[in-house]
Amino acid sequence: MGGMEKLFESIRRIGFRRGPGRVVAGIGGSLAKKFGVNVWLVRLLIFLSFLLPVLGVGAYLLVWVLTPWQDGSIPLERALEARRLT
């Protein structure tokens, strides 16, 4: 198993999954569920983080490409696999 495969497997073991009741990308819902806090509080904090130039949006995008869907697939992993096949 290569380095990237190990990285993606370790991400899956963390337990974050995009929730089925997502508003945008499901990041707020998955964080709220993992930490046991109100989902709207997490969404508000994410929204407020967007006021920070680059950091808020950049961190959100990073988490978005690394957070698995309910089936365990990770967007970055799928994109890299599709690129490798072409």
JSON list of C-alpha atoms in Angstrom, two decimals:
[
{"chain": "A", "resi": 1, "resn": "MET", "atom": "CA", "xyz": [0.00, 0.00, 0.00]},
{"chain": "A", "resi": 2, "resn": "GLY", "atom": "CA", "xyz": [1.47, 3.34, -1.07]},
{"chain": "A", "resi": 3, "resn": "GLY", "atom": "CA", "xyz": [1.68, 6.56, 0.91]},
{"chain": "A", "resi": 4, "resn": "MET", "atom": "CA", "xyz": [-1.47, 8.11, -0.53]},
{"chain": "A", "resi": 5, "resn": "GLU", "atom": "CA", "xyz": [-3.51, 4.97, 0.10]},
{"chain": "A", "resi": 6, "resn": "LYS", "atom": "CA", "xyz": [-2.34, 4.94, 3.73]},
{"chain": "A", "resi": 7, "resn": "LEU", "atom": "CA", "xyz": [-3.30, 8.61, 4.07]},
{"chain": "A", "resi": 8, "resn": "PHE", "atom": "CA", "xyz": [-6.81, 8.02, 2.70]},
{"chain": "A", "resi": 9, "resn": "GLU", "atom": "CA", "xyz": [-7.32, 4.95, 4.89]},
{"chain": "A", "resi": 10, "resn": "SER", "atom": "CA", "xyz": [-6.24, 6.88, 7.99]},
{"chain": "A", "resi": 11, "resn": "ILE", "atom": "CA", "xyz": [-8.72, 9.63, 7.08]},
{"chain": "A", "resi": 12, "resn": "ARG", "atom": "CA", "xyz": [-11.52, 7.05, 6.83]},
{"chain": "A", "resi": 13, "resn": "ARG", "atom": "CA", "xyz": [-10.62, 5.65, 10.27]},
{"chain": "A", "resi": 14, "resn": "ILE", "atom": "CA", "xyz": [-11.13, 9.08, 11.89]},
{"chain": "A", "resi": 15, "resn": "GLY", "atom": "CA", "xyz": [-14.87, 8.62, 11.43]},
{"chain": "A", "resi": 16, "resn": "PHE", "atom": "CA", "xyz": [-15.89, 11.88, 9.75]},
{"chain": "A", "resi": 17, "resn": "ARG", "atom": "CA", "xyz": [-18.53, 11.40, 7.09]},
{"chain": "A", "resi": 18, "resn": "ARG", "atom": "CA", "xyz": [-20.54, 13.96, 5.19]},
{"chain": "A", "resi": 19, "resn": "GLY", "atom": "CA", "xyz": [-24.00, 13.88, 6.63]},
{"chain": "A", "resi": 20, "resn": "PRO", "atom": "CA", "xyz": [-27.07, 13.12, 4.56]},
{"chain": "A", "resi": 21, "resn": "GLY", "atom": "CA", "xyz": [-28.74, 16.30, 5.94]},
{"chain": "A", "resi": 22, "resn": "ARG", "atom": "CA", "xyz": [-26.12, 18.62, 4.54]},
{"chain": "A", "resi": 23, "resn": "VAL", "atom": "CA", "xyz": [-26.74, 22.24, 3.57]},
{"chain": "A", "resi": 24, "resn": "VAL", "atom": "CA", "xyz": [-23.74, 22.82, 1.31]},
{"chain": "A", "resi": 25, "resn": "ALA", "atom": "CA", "xyz": [-21.06, 20.13, 1.46]},
{"chain": "A", "resi": 26, "resn": "GLY", "atom": "CA", "xyz": [-21.83, 18.39, 4.75]},
{"chain": "A", "resi": 27, "resn": "ILE", "atom": "CA", "xyz": [-18.73, 19.56, 6.57]},
{"chain": "A", "resi": 28, "resn": "GLY", "atom": "CA", "xyz": [-20.59, 21.38, 9.35]},
{"chain": "A", "resi": 29, "resn": "GLY", "atom": "CA", "xyz": [-22.88, 18.43, 9.97]},
{"chain": "A", "resi": 30, "resn": "SER", "atom": "CA", "xyz": [-20.03, 15.96, 10.17]},
{"chain": "A", "resi": 31, "resn": "LEU", "atom": "CA", "xyz": [-18.05, 18.18, 12.57]},
{"chain": "A", "resi": 32, "resn": "ALA", "atom": "CA", "xyz": [-21.12, 18.77, 14.76]},
{"chain": "A", "resi": 33, "resn": "LYS", "atom": "CA", "xyz": [-21.85, 15.05, 14.94]},
{"chain": "A", "resi": 34, "resn": "LYS", "atom": "CA", "xyz": [-18.24, 14.15, 15.73]},
{"chain": "A", "resi": 35, "resn": "PHE", "atom": "CA", "xyz": [-17.93, 16.68, 18.55]},
{"chain": "A", "resi": 36, "resn": "GLY", "atom": "CA", "xyz": [-21.53, 16.50, 19.82]},
{"chain": "A", "resi": 37, "resn": "VAL", "atom": "CA", "xyz": [-22.40, 20.16, 19.34]},
{"chain": "A", "resi": 38, "resn": "ASN", "atom": "CA", "xyz": [-25.28, 21.96, 17.66]},
{"chain": "A", "resi": 39, "resn": "VAL", "atom": "CA", "xyz": [-24.97, 21.83, 13.89]},
{"chain": "A", "resi": 40, "resn": "TRP", "atom": "CA", "xyz": [-26.08, 25.45, 13.46]},
{"chain": "A", "resi": 41, "resn": "LEU", "atom": "CA", "xyz": [-23.35, 26.64, 15.82]},
{"chain": "A", "resi": 42, "resn": "VAL", "atom": "CA", "xyz": [-20.75, 24.82, 13.72]},
{"chain": "A", "resi": 43, "resn": "ARG", "atom": "CA", "xyz": [-22.22, 26.25, 10.53]},
{"chain": "A", "resi": 44, "resn": "LEU", "atom": "CA", "xyz": [-22.10, 29.74, 12.03]},
{"chain": "A", "resi": 45, "resn": "LEU", "atom": "CA", "xyz": [-18.45, 29.28, 13.00]},
{"chain": "A", "resi": 46, "resn": "ILE", "atom": "CA", "xyz": [-17.62, 28.05, 9.50]},
{"chain": "A", "resi": 47, "resn": "PHE", "atom": "CA", "xyz": [-19.41, 31.04, 8.01]},
{"chain": "A", "resi": 48, "resn": "LEU", "atom": "CA", "xyz": [-17.51, 33.41, 10.30]},
{"chain": "A", "resi": 49, "resn": "SER", "atom": "CA", "xyz": [-14.23, 31.74, 9.33]},
{"chain": "A", "resi": 50, "resn": "PHE", "atom": "CA", "xyz": [-14.92, 32.81, 5.74]},
{"chain": "A", "resi": 51, "resn": "LEU", "atom": "CA", "xyz": [-14.33, 36.39, 6.89]},
{"chain": "A", "resi": 52, "resn": "LEU", "atom": "CA", "xyz": [-10.65, 35.49, 7.28]},
{"chain": "A", "resi": 53, "resn": "PRO", "atom": "CA", "xyz": [-9.03, 36.00, 3.90]},
{"chain": "A", "resi": 54, "resn": "VAL", "atom": "CA", "xyz": [-7.77, 32.75, 2.36]},
{"chain": "A", "resi": 55, "resn": "LEU", "atom": "CA", "xyz": [-7.58, 30.86, 5.67]},
{"chain": "A", "resi": 56, "resn": "GLY", "atom": "CA", "xyz": [-11.32, 30.27, 6.17]},
{"chain": "A", "resi": 57, "resn": "VAL", "atom": "CA", "xyz": [-12.16, 29.33, 2.59]},
{"chain": "A", "resi": 58, "resn": "GLY", "atom": "CA", "xyz": [-8.85, 27.51, 2.11]},
{"chain": "A", "resi": 59, "resn": "ALA", "atom": "CA", "xyz": [-9.34, 25.40, 5.24]},
{"chain": "A", "resi": 60, "resn": "TYR", "atom": "CA", "xyz": [-12.92, 24.62, 4.21]},
{"chain": "A", "resi": 61, "resn": "LEU", "atom": "CA", "xyz": [-11.85, 23.51, 0.75]},
{"chain": "A", "resi": 62, "resn": "LEU", "atom": "CA", "xyz": [-9.09, 21.35, 2.21]},
{"chain": "A", "resi": 63, "resn": "VAL", "atom": "CA", "xyz": [-11.53, 19.66, 4.57]},
{"chain": "A", "resi": 64, "resn": "TRP", "atom": "CA", "xyz": [-14.03, 19.29, 1.72]},
{"chain": "A", "resi": 65, "resn": "VAL", "atom": "CA", "xyz": [-11.61, 17.39, -0.55]},
{"chain": "A", "resi": 66, "resn": "LEU", "atom": "CA", "xyz": [-10.52, 15.13, 2.34]},
{"chain": "A", "resi": 67, "resn": "THR", "atom": "CA", "xyz": [-13.87, 14.36, 4.03]},
{"chain": "A", "resi": 68, "resn": "PRO", "atom": "CA", "xyz": [-15.33, 11.02, 2.96]},
{"chain": "A", "resi": 69, "resn": "TRP", "atom": "CA", "xyz": [-18.86, 10.66, 1.64]},
{"chain": "A", "resi": 70, "resn": "GLN", "atom": "CA", "xyz": [-21.23, 8.26, 3.38]},
{"chain": "A", "resi": 71, "resn": "ASP", "atom": "CA", "xyz": [-19.91, 5.40, 1.20]},
{"chain": "A", "resi": 72, "resn": "GLY", "atom": "CA", "xyz": [-16.32, 6.13, 2.31]},
{"chain": "A", "resi": 73, "resn": "SER", "atom": "CA", "xyz": [-15.14, 7.60, -0.99]},
{"chain": "A", "resi": 74, "resn": "ILE", "atom": "CA", "xyz": [-12.92, 10.68, -0.70]},
{"chain": "A", "resi": 75, "resn": "PRO", "atom": "CA", "xyz": [-13.17, 13.39, -3.42]},
{"chain": "A", "resi": 76, "resn": "LEU", "atom": "CA", "xyz": [-9.40, 13.92, -3.67]},
{"chain": "A", "resi": 77, "resn": "GLU", "atom": "CA", "xyz": [-8.78, 10.18, -3.92]},
{"chain": "A", "resi": 78, "resn": "ARG", "atom": "CA", "xyz": [-11.37, 9.84, -6.69]},
{"chain": "A", "resi": 79, "resn": "ALA", "atom": "CA", "xyz": [-9.89, 12.80, -8.58]},
{"chain": "A", "resi": 80, "resn": "LEU", "atom": "CA", "xyz": [-6.37, 11.41, -8.36]},
{"chain": "A", "resi": 81, "resn": "GLU", "atom": "CA", "xyz": [-7.56, 7.97, -9.47]},
{"chain": "A", "resi": 82, "resn": "ALA", "atom": "CA", "xyz": [-9.45, 9.43, -12.43]},
{"chain": "A", "resi": 83, "resn": "ARG", "atom": "CA", "xyz": [-6.37, 11.43, -13.43]},
{"chain": "A", "resi": 84, "resn": "ARG", "atom": "CA", "xyz": [-4.18, 8.34, -13.18]},
{"chain": "A", "resi": 85, "resn": "LEU", "atom": "CA", "xyz": [-6.51, 6.38, -15.45]},
{"chain": "A", "resi": 86, "resn": "THR", "atom": "CA", "xyz": [-6.44, 9.00, -18.20]}
]
